[in-house]
Short mmCIF file of N, CA and C in Angstrom, two decimals:
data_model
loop_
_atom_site.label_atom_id
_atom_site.label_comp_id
_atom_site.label_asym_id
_atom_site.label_seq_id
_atom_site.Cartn_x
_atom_site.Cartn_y
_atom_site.Cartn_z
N UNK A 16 58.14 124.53 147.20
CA UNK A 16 57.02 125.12 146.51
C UNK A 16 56.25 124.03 145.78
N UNK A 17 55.01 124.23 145.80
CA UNK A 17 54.32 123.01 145.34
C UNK A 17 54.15 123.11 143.87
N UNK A 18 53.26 122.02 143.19
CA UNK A 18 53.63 122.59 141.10
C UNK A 18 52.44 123.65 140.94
N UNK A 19 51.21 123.55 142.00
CA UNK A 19 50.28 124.71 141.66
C UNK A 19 50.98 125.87 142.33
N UNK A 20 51.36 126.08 143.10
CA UNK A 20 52.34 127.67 143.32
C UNK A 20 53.41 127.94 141.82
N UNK A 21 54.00 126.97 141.65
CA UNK A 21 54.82 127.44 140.14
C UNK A 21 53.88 127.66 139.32
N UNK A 22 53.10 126.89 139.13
CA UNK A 22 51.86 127.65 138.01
C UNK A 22 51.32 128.64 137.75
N UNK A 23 50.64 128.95 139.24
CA UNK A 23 50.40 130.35 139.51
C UNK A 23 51.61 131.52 139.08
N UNK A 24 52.87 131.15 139.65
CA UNK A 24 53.96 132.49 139.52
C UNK A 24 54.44 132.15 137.94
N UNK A 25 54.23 130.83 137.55
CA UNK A 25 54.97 130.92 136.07
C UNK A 25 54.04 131.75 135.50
N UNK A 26 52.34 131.39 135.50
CA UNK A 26 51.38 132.16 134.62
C UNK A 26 51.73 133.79 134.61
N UNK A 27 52.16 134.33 135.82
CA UNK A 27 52.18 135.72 135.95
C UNK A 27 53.76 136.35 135.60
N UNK A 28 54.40 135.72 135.23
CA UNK A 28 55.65 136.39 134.55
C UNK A 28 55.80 137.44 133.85
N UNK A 29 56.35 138.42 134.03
CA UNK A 29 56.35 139.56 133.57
C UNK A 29 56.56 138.90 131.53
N UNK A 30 57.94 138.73 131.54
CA UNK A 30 58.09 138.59 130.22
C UNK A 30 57.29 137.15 129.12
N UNK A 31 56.45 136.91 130.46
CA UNK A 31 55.50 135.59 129.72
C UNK A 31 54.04 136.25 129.18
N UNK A 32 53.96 137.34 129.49
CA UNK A 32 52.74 138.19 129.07
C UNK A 32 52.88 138.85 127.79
N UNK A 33 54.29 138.91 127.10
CA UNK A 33 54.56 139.30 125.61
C UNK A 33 54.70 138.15 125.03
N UNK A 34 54.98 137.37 125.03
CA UNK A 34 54.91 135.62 124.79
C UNK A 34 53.29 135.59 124.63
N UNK A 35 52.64 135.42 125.43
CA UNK A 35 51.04 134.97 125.77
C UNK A 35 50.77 135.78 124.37
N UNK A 36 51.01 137.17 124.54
CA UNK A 36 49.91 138.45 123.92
C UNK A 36 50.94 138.14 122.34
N UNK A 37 51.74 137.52 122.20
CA UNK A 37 52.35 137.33 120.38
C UNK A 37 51.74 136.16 119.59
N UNK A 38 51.18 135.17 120.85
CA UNK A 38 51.10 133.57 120.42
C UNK A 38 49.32 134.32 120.26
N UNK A 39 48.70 134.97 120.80
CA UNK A 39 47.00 135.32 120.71
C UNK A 39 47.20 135.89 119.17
N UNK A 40 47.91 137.25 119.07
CA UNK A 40 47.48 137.69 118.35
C UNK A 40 48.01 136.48 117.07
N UNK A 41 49.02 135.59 116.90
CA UNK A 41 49.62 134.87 115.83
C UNK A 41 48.70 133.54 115.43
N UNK A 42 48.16 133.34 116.68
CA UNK A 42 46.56 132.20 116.84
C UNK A 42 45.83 132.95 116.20
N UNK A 43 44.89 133.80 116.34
CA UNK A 43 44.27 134.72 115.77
C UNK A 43 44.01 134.83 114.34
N UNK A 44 45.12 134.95 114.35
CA UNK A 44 46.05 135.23 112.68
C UNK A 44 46.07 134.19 111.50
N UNK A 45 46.16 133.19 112.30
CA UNK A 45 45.72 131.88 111.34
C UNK A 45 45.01 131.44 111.27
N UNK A 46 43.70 131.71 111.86
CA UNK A 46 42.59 131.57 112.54
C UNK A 46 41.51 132.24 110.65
N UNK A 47 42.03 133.73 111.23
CA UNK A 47 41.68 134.68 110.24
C UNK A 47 42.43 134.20 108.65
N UNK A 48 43.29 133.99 108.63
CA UNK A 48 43.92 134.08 106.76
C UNK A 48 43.28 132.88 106.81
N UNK A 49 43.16 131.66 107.62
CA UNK A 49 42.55 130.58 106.71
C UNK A 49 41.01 130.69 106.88
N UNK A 50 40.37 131.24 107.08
CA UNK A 50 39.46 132.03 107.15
C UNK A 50 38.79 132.46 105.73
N UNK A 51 40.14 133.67 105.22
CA UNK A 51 39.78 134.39 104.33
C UNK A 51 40.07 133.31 103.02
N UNK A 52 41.35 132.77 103.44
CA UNK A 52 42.05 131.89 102.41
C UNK A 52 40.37 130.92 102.13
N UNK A 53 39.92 130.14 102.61
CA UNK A 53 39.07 129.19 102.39
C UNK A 53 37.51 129.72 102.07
N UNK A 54 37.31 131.23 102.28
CA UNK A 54 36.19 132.18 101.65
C UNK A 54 36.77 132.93 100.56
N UNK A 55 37.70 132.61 99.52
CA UNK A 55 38.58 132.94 98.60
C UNK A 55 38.10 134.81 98.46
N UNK A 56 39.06 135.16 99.64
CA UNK A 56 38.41 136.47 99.85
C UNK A 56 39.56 137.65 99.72
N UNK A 57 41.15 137.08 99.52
CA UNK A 57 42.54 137.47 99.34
C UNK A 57 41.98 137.70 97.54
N UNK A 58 42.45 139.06 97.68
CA UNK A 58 42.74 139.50 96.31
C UNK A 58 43.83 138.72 95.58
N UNK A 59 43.90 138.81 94.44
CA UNK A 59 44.91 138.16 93.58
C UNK A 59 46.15 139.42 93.52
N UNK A 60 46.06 139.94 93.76
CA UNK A 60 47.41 141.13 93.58
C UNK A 60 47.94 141.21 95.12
N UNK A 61 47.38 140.39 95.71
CA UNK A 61 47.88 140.54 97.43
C UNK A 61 48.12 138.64 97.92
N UNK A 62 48.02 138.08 96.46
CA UNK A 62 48.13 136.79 97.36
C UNK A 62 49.60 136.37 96.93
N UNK A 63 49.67 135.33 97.30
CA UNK A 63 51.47 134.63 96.86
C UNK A 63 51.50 134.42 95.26
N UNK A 64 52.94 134.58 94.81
CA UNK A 64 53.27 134.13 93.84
C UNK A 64 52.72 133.02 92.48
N UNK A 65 52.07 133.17 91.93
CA UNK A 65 51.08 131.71 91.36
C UNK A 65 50.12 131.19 91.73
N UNK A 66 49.39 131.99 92.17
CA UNK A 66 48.37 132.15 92.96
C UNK A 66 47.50 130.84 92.38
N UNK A 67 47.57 131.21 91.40
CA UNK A 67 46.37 130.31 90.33
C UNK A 67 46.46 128.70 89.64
N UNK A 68 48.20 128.61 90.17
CA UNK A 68 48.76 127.49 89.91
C UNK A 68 47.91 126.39 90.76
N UNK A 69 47.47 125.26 90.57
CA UNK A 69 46.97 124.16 91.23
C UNK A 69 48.02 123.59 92.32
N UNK A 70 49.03 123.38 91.92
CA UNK A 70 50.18 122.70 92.63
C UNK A 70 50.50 124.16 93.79
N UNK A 71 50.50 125.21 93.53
CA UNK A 71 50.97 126.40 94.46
C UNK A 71 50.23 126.08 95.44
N UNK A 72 48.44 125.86 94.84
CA UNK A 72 47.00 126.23 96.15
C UNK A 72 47.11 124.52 96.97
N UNK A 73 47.65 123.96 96.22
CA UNK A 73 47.76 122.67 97.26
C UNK A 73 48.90 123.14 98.40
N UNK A 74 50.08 123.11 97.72
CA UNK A 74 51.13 123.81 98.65
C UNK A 74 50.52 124.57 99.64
N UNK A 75 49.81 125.63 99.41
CA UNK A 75 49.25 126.70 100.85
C UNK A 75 48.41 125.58 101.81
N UNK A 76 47.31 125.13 101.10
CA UNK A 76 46.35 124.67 101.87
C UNK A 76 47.06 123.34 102.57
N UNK A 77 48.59 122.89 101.98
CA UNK A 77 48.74 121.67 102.40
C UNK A 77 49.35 122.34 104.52
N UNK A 78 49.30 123.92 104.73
CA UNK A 78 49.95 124.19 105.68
C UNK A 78 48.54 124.52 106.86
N UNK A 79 47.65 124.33 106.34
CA UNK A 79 46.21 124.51 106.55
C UNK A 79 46.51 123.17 108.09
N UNK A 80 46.19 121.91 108.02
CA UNK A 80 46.38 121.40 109.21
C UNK A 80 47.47 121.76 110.51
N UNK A 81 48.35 122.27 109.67
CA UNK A 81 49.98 122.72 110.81
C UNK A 81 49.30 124.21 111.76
N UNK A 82 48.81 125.05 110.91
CA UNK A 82 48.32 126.13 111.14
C UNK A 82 47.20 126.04 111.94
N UNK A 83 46.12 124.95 112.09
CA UNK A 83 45.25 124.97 113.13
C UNK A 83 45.83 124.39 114.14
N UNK A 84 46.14 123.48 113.80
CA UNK A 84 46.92 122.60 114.96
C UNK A 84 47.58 123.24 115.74
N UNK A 85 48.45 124.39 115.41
CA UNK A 85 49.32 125.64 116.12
C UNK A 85 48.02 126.77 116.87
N UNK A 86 47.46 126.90 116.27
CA UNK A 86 46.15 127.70 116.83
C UNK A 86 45.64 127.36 118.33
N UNK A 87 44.62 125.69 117.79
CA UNK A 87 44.21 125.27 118.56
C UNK A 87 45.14 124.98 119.92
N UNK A 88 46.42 124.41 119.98
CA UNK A 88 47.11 124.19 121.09
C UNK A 88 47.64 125.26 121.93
N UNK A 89 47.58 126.64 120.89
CA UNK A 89 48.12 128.01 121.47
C UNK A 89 46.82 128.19 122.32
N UNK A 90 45.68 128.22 121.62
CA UNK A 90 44.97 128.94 122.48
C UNK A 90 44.12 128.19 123.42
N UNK A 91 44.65 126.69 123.80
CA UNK A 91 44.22 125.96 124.39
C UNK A 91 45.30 126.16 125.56
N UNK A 92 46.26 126.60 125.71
CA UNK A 92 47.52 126.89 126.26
C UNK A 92 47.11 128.04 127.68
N UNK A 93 46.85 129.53 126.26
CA UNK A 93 46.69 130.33 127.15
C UNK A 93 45.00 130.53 127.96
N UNK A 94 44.09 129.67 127.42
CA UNK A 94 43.05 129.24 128.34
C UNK A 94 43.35 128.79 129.93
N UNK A 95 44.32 127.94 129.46
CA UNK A 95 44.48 127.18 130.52
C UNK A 95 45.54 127.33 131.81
N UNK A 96 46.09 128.24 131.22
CA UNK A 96 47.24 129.57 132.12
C UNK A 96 46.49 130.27 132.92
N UNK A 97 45.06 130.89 131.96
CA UNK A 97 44.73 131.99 132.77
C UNK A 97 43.45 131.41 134.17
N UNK A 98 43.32 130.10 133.92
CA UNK A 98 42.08 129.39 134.71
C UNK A 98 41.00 129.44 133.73
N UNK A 99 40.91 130.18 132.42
CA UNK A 99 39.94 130.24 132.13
C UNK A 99 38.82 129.37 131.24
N UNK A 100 39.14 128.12 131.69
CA UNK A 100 38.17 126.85 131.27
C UNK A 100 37.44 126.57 132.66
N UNK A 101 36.99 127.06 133.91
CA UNK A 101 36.12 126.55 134.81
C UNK A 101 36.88 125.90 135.68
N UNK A 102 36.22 125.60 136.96
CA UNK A 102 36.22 124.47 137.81
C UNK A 102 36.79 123.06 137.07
N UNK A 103 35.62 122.67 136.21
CA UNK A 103 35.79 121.47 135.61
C UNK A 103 37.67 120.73 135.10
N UNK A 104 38.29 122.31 134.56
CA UNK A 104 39.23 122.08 133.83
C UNK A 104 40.30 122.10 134.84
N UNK A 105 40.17 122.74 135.77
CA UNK A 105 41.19 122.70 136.84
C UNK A 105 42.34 121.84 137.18
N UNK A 106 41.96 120.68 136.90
CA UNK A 106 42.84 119.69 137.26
C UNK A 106 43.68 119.41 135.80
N UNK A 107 43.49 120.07 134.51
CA UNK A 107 44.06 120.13 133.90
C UNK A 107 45.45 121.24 133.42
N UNK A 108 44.68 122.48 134.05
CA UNK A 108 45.38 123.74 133.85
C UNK A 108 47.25 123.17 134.33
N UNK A 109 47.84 122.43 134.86
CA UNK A 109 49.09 122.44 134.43
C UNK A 109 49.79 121.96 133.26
N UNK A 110 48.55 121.55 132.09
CA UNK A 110 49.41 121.30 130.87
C UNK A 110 49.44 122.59 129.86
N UNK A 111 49.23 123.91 130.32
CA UNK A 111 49.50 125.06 129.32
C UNK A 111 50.89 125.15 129.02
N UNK A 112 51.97 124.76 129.68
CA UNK A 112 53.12 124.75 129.45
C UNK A 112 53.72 123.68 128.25
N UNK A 113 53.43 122.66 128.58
CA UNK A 113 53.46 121.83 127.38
C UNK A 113 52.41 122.10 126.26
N UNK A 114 51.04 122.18 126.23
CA UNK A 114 50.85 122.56 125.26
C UNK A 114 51.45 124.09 124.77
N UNK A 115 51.96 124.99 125.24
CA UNK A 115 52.53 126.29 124.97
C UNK A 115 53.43 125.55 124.05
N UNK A 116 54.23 124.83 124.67
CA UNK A 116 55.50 124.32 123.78
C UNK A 116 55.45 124.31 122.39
N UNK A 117 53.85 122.90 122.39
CA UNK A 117 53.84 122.01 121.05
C UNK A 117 53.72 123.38 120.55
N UNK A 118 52.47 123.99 120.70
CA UNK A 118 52.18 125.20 119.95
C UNK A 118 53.50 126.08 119.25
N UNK A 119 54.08 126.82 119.90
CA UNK A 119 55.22 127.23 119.57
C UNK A 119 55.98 126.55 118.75
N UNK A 120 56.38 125.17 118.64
CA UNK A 120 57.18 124.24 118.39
C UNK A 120 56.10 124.44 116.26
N UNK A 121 54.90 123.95 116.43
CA UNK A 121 54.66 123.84 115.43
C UNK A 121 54.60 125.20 114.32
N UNK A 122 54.04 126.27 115.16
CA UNK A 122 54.22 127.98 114.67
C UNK A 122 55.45 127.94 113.82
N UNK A 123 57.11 127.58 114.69
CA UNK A 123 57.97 127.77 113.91
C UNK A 123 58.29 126.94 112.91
N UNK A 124 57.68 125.77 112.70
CA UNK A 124 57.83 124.68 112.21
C UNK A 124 57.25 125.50 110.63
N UNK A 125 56.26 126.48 111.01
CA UNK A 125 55.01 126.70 109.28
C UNK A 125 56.11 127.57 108.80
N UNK A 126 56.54 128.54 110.14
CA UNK A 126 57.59 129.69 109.33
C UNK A 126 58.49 129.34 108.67
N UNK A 127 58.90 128.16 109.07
CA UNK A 127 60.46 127.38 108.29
C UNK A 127 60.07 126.90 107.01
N UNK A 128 59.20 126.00 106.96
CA UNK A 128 58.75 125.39 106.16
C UNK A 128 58.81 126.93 104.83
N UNK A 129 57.54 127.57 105.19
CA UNK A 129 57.21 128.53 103.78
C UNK A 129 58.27 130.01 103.68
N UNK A 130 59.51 129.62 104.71
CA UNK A 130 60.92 130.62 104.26
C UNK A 130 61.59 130.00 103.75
N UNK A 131 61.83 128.32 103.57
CA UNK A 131 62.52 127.48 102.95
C UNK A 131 61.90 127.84 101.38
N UNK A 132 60.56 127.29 101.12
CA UNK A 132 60.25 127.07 100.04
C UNK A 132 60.60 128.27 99.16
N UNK A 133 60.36 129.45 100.05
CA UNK A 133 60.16 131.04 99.36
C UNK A 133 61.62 131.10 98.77
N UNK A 134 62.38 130.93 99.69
CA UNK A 134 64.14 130.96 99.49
C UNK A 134 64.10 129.76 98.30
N UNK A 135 63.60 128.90 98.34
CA UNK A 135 64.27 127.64 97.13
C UNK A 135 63.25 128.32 95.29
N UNK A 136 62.35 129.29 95.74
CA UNK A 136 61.64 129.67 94.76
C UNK A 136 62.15 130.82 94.17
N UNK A 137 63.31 131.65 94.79
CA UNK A 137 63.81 132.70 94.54
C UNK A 137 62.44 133.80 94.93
N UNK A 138 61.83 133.76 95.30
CA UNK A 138 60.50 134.88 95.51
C UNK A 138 60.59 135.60 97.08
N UNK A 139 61.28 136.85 96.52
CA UNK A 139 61.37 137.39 97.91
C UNK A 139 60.40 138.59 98.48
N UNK A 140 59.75 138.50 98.07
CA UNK A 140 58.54 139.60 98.42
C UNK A 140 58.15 139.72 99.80
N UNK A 141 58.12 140.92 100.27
CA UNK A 141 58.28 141.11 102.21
C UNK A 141 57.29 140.87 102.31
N UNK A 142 55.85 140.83 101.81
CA UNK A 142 54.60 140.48 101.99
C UNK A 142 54.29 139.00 102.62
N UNK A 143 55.50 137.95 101.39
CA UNK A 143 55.15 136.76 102.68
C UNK A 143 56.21 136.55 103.56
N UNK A 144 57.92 137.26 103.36
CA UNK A 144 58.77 136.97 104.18
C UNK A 144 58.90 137.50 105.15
N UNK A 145 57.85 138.83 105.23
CA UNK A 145 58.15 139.24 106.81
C UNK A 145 57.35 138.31 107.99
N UNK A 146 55.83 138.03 107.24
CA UNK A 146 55.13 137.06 108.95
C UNK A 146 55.93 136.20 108.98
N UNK A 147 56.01 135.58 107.78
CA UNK A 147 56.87 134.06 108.13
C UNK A 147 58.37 133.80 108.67
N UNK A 148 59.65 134.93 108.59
CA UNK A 148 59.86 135.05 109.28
C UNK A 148 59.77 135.04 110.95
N UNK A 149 58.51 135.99 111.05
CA UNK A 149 58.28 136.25 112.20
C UNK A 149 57.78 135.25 112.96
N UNK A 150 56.89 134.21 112.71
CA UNK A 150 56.35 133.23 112.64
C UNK A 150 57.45 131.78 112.85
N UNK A 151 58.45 131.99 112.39
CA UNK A 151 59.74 130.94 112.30
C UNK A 151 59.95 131.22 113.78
N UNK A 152 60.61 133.15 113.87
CA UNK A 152 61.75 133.18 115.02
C UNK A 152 61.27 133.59 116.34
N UNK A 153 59.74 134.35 115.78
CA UNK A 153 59.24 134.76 117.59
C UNK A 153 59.36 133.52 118.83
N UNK A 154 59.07 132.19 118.16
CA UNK A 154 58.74 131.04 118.99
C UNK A 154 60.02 130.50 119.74
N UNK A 155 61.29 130.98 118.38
CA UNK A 155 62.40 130.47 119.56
C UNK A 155 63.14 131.23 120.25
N UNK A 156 62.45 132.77 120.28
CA UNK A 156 62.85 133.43 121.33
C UNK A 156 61.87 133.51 122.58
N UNK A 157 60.89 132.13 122.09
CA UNK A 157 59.74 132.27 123.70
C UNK A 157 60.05 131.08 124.00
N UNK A 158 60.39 130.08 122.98
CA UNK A 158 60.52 128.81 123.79
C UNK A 158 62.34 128.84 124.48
N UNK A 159 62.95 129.85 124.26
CA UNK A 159 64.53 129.68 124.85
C UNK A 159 63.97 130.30 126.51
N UNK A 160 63.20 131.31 126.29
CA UNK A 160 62.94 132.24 127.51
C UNK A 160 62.39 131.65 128.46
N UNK A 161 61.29 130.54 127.81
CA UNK A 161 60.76 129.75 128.67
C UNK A 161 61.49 128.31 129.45
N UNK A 162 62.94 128.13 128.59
CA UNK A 162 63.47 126.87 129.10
C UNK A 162 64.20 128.05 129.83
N UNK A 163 64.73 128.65 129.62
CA UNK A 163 65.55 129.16 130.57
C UNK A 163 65.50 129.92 131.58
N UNK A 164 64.15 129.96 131.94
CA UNK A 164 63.49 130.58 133.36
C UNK A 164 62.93 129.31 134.24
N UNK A 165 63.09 128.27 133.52
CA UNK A 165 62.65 126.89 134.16
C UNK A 165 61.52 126.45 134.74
N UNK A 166 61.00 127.10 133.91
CA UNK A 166 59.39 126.87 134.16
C UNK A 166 58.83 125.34 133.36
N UNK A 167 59.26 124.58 132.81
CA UNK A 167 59.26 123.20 132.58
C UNK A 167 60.04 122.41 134.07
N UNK A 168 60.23 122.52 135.40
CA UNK A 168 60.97 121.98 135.61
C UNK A 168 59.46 121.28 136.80
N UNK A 169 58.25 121.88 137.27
CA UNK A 169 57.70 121.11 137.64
C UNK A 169 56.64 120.04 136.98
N UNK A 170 57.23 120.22 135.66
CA UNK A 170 56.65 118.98 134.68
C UNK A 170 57.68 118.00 134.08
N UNK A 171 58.85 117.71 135.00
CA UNK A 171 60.06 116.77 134.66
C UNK A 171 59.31 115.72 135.45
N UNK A 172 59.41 114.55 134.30
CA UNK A 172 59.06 112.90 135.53
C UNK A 172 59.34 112.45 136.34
N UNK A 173 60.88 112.90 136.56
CA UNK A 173 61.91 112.77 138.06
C UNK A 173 61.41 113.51 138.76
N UNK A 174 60.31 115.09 138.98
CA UNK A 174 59.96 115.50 140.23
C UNK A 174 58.78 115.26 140.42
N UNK A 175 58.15 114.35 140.26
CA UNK A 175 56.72 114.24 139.89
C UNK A 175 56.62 113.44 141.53
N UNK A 176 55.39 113.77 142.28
CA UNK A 176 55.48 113.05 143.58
C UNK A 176 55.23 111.62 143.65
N UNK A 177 55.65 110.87 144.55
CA UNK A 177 55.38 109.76 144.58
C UNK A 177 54.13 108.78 144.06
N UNK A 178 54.12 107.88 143.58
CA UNK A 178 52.59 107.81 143.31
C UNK A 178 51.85 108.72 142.67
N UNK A 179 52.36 109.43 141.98
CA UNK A 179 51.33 110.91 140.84
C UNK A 179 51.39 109.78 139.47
N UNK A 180 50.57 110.19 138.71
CA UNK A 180 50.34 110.06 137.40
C UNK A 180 50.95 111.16 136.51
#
């Protein structure tokens, strides 16, 4: 099978379409709170703990680069799964898998990060521990699903054809 036939059948995976449709709406999502976060548009009775503290609003905003960065590569991911950057991009569309990864990789990276801090702050309020949670563990139940259906395996350097880049 050639790596554009795996592409094609990896893109259409049944259980890669709840993966795709968690990482949109979670892109989305950070898309939107830093959004609202940076049009200071979050009520104060709905925002985190110390809201007003200087050192707290650095803390949030310091997750502000991780959070686009997770965005942008997610939804640069599933662009590029579905064909839907053009002709032009074509010859790129087999890096949605790796970028899927980073993406994922960094998503759980924000959840850890602000369930650590929440846990070392004693502040357990489900308001921020449920996304972030969710945000930690959805990714390593897509990135296990995804190593273990082996859909990284026509992007190993050992199968790469002769003479490929």
């Amino acid at each position: 099978m050639s790596a554009g036939t795996d592409t094609e059948s990896a893109t259409r995976a049944p259980c890669l379409s709840g993966i795709k449709a968690a990482m949109l709406v979670t892109d989305l999502g950070f898309l939107l709170y830093w959004s609202v976060a940076l049009l200071a548009l979050i009520p104060a009775e709905h925002a985190y703990k110390d809201y007003d503290d200087p050192v707290m609003s650095d803390w949030n905003y310091s997750f502000l680069p991780l959070d686009i960065a997770a965005s942008v590569t997610g939804l640069l991911s599933l662009a590029l799964s579905r064909g839907a950057l053009g002709a032009r991009a074509r010859r790129h569309r087999p890096l949605w898998l790796p970028l899927m990864l980073v993406s994922l990789t960094l998503t759980s990276t924000a959840g850890l990060q602000a369930v650590v801090f929440w846990a070392l702050r004693g502040d357990w309020s489900p308001t921020w521990w449920i996304p972030n949670l969710a945000l930690l563990l959805f990714p390593v139940y897509a990135v296990t699903v995804l190593l273990r259906h082996g859909w990284t395996a026509p992007y190993r350097p050992a199968e790469r054809p002769p003479g490929g880049r």
